[in-house]
C-alpha positions as CSV (number, residue, x, y, z in Angstrom):
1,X,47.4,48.6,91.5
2,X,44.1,48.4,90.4
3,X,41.3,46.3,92.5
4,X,39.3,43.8,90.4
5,X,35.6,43.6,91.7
6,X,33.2,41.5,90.7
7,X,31.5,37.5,92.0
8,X,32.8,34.6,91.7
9,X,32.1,31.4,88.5
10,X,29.5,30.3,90.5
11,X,27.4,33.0,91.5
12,X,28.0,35.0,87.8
13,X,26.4,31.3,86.3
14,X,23.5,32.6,88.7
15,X,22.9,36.2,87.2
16,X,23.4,34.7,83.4
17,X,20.1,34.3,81.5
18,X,21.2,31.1,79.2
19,X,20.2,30.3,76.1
20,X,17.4,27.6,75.9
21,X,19.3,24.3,76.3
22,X,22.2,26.4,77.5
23,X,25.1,27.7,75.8
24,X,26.8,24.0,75.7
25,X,23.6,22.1,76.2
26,X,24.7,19.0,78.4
27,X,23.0,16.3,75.9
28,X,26.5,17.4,73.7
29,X,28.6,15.6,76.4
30,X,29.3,11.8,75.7
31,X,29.2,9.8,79.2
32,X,30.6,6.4,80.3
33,X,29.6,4.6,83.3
34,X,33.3,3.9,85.0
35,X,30.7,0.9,87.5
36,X,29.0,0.3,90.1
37,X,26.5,4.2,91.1
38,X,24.2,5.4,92.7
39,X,22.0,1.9,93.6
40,X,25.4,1.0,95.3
41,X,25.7,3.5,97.6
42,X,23.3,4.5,101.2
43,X,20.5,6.5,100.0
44,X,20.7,8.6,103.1
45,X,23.3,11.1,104.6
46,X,23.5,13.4,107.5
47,X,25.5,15.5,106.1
48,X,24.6,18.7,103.6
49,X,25.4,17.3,99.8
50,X,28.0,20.5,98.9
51,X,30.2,19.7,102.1
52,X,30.3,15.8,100.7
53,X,31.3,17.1,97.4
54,X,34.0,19.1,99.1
55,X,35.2,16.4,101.1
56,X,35.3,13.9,98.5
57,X,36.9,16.6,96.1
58,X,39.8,17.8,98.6
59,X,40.6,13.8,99.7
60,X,41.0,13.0,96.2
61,X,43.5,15.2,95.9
62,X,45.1,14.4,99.1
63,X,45.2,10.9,98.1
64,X,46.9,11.1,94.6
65,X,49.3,13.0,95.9
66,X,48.7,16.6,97.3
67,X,49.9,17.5,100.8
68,X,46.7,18.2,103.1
69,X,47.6,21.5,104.1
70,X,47.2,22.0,100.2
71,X,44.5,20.2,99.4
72,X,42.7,21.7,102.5
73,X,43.8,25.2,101.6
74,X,40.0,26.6,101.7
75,X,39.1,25.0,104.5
76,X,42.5,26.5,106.2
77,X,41.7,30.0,104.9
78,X,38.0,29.8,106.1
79,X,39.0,28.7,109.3
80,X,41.7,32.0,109.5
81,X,38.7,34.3,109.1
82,X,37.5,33.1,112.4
83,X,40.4,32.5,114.3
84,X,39.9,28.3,114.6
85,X,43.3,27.9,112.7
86,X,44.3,25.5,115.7
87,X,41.1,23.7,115.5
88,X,41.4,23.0,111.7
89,X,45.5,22.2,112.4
90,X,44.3,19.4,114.7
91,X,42.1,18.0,112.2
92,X,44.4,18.5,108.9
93,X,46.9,16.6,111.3
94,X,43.8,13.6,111.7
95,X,43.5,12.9,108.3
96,X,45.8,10.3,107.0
97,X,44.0,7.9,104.7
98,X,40.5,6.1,104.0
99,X,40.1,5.1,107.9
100,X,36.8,6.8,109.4
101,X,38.3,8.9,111.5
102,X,40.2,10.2,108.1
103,X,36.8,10.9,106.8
104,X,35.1,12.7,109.3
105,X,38.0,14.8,110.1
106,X,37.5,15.8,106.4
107,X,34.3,16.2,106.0
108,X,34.7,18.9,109.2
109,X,37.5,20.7,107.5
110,X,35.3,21.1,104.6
111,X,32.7,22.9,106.6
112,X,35.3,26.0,107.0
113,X,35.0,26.3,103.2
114,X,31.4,28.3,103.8
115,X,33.1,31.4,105.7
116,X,36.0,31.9,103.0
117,X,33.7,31.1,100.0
118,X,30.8,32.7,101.6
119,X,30.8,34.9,104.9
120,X,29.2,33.9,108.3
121,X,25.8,33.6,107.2
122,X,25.7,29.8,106.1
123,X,28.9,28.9,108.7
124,X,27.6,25.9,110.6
125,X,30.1,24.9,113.8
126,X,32.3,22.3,112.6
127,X,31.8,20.7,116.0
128,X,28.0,20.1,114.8
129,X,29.1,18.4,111.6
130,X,29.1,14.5,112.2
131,X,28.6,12.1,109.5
132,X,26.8,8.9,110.6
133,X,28.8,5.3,109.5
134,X,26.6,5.5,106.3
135,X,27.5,8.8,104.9
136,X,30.8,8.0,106.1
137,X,31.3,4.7,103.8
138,X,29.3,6.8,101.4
139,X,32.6,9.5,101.1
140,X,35.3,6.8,101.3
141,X,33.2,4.7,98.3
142,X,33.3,8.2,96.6
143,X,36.9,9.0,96.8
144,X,37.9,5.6,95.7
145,X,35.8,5.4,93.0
146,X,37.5,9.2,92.1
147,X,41.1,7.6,92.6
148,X,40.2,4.9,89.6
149,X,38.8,7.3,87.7
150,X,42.5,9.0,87.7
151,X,43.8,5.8,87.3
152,X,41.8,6.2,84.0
153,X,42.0,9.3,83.1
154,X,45.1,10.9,84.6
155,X,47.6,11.4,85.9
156,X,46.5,14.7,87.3
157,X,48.3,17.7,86.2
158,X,46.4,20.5,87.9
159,X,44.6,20.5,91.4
160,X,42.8,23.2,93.3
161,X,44.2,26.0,90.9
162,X,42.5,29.4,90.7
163,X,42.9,31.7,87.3
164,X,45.4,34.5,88.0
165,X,45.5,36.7,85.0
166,X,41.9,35.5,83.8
167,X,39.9,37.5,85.8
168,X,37.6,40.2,85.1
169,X,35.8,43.3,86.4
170,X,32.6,41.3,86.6
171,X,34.3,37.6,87.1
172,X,37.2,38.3,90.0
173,X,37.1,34.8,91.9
174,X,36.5,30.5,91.1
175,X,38.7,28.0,91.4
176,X,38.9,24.3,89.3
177,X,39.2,21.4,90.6
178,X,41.4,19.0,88.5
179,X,43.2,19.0,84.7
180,X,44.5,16.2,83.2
181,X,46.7,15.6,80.7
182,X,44.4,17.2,78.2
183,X,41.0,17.3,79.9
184,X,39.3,20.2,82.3
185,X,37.7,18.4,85.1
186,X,35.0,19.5,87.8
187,X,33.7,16.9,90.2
188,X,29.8,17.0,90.9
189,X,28.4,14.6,93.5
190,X,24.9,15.7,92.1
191,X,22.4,13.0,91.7
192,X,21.0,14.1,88.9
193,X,22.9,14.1,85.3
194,X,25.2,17.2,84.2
195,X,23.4,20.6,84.2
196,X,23.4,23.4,81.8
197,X,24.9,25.3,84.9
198,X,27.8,22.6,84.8
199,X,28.3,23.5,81.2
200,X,28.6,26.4,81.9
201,X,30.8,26.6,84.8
202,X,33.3,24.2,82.6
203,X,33.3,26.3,79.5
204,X,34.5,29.9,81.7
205,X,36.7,27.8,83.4
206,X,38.4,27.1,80.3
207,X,38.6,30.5,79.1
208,X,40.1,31.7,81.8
209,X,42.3,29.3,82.4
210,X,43.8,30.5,78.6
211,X,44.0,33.9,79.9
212,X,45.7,32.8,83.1
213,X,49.3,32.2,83.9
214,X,48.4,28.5,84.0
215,X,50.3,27.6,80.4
216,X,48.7,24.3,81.3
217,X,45.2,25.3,79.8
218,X,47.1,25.0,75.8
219,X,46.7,21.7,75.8
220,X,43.5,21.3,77.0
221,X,40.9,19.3,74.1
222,X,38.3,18.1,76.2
223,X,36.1,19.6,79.2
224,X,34.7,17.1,81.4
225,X,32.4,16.2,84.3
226,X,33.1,13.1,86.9
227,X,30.3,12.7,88.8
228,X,31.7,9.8,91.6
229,X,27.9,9.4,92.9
230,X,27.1,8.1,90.2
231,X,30.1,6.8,88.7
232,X,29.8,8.7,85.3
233,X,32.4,10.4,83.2
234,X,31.0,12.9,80.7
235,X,32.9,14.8,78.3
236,X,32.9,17.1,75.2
237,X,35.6,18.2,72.9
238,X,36.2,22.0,72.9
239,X,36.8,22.0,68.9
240,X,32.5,21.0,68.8
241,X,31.7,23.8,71.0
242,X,30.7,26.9,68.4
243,X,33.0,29.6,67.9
244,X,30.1,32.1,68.5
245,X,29.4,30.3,72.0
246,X,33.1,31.2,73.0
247,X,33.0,34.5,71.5
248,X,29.9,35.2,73.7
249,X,30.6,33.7,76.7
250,X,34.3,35.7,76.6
251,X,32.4,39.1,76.0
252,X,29.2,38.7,77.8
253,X,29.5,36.5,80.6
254,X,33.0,36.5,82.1
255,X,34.0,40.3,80.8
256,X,36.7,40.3,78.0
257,X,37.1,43.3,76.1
258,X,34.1,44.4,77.9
């Protein structure tokens, strides 16, 4: 069996020298407002943005549906690497809904993501992670606003799924957060508008999702960006991004046929 080496979406997004305005430059995504965004919310949390975006991502998909100890999965095998599986049982087995304790046990979880995603290095103790009742009411706002948003735009058809069969030497890990019916979806809790970087990230996603076993990606006509911070849905259609762009982005960024 041959080992694939290589860094995962993220970090390859981080080596790749775009074009100016990016290879899908975000201006090409229509957005909605689906209400009330950022003004709405506290404007101060004590808790590090990405682990939010994880919380508020995994509880989204715990709500609509997914068992915890899938939608946790990360969180689970982060926690495996350091031998706190019982610690992240307990909390797996706390969360149950949109009640604060729910939350925080959540947003703990998520901070096992860092070791499997990661390494050590950036593992904080989960016992130090504890959101305040603002960033708390913050997460819960967030996830519900995500659950009307798949009231929207769903139902959900994919969740959590990584690309088996659609990696590459230089691309060999990433995994997506949600597909629709025929949408590709990442979640940003960014406060600032979709990114080149997002583009990005969306567009290899859906390449190698069409070279995965997920038969799922065929039907895919749109690629998307919900953003539940600020309440914003932003989407393009995949038959306006260039031919040339796709080519390119196979070859020279994610490694087909290289």
């Amino acid at each position: 069996m041959i080992k694939i080496s290589g860094v995962p979406v993220t970090s390859r997004i981080k080596q790749v020298k775009q074009p100016r305005g990016g290879y899908i430059n975000p201006k090409a995504f229509k957005s909605q407002s689906l209400g009330d965004g950022m003004d709405t919310l506290n404007p101060d949390e004590n808790v590090h943005a990405s682990l939010i975006g994880l919380a508020v991502d995994y509880m989204t998909r715990f709500m609509s549906g997914t068992p915890a100890t899938e939608a946790f999965k990360i969180s689970i095998k982060g926690a495996s690497i350091i031998h706190e599986e019982s610690k992240a049982t307990r909390l797996i087995a706390g969360v149950n809904g949109l009640d604060d304790d729910s939350v925080v046990n959540a947003v703990k979880l998520s901070g096992f993501d860092v070791v499997y995603r990661s390494g050590l290095m950036g593992y904080k103790s989960v016992d130090e992670i504890n959101p305040d009742a603002p960033t708390i009411r913050n997460v819960r706002t967030m996830i519900e606003r995500s659950l009307h948003f798949l009231d929207a735009y769903g139902p959900k058809v994919l969740d959590g799924f990584t690309f088996e069969g659609g990696y590459t030497c230089i691309v060999s890990a990433g995994d997506g957060d949600f597909t629709t019916s025929d949408t590709l979806w990442d979640f940003k809790v960014s406060r600032k508008p979709v990114s080149k970087e997002n583009t990005l990230q969306l567009l290899m996603y859906w390449r190698m999702g069409l070279h995965s076993i997920h038969p799922e990606f065929k039907n895919i006509r749109y690629l998307g960006v919900y953003n539940p911070r600020l309440n914003i849905v932003s989407r393009i259609a995949v038959a306006d991004i260039p031919s040339d762009i796709i080519s390119q982005v196979e070859h020279e960024v994610i490694g087909y046929n290289a």
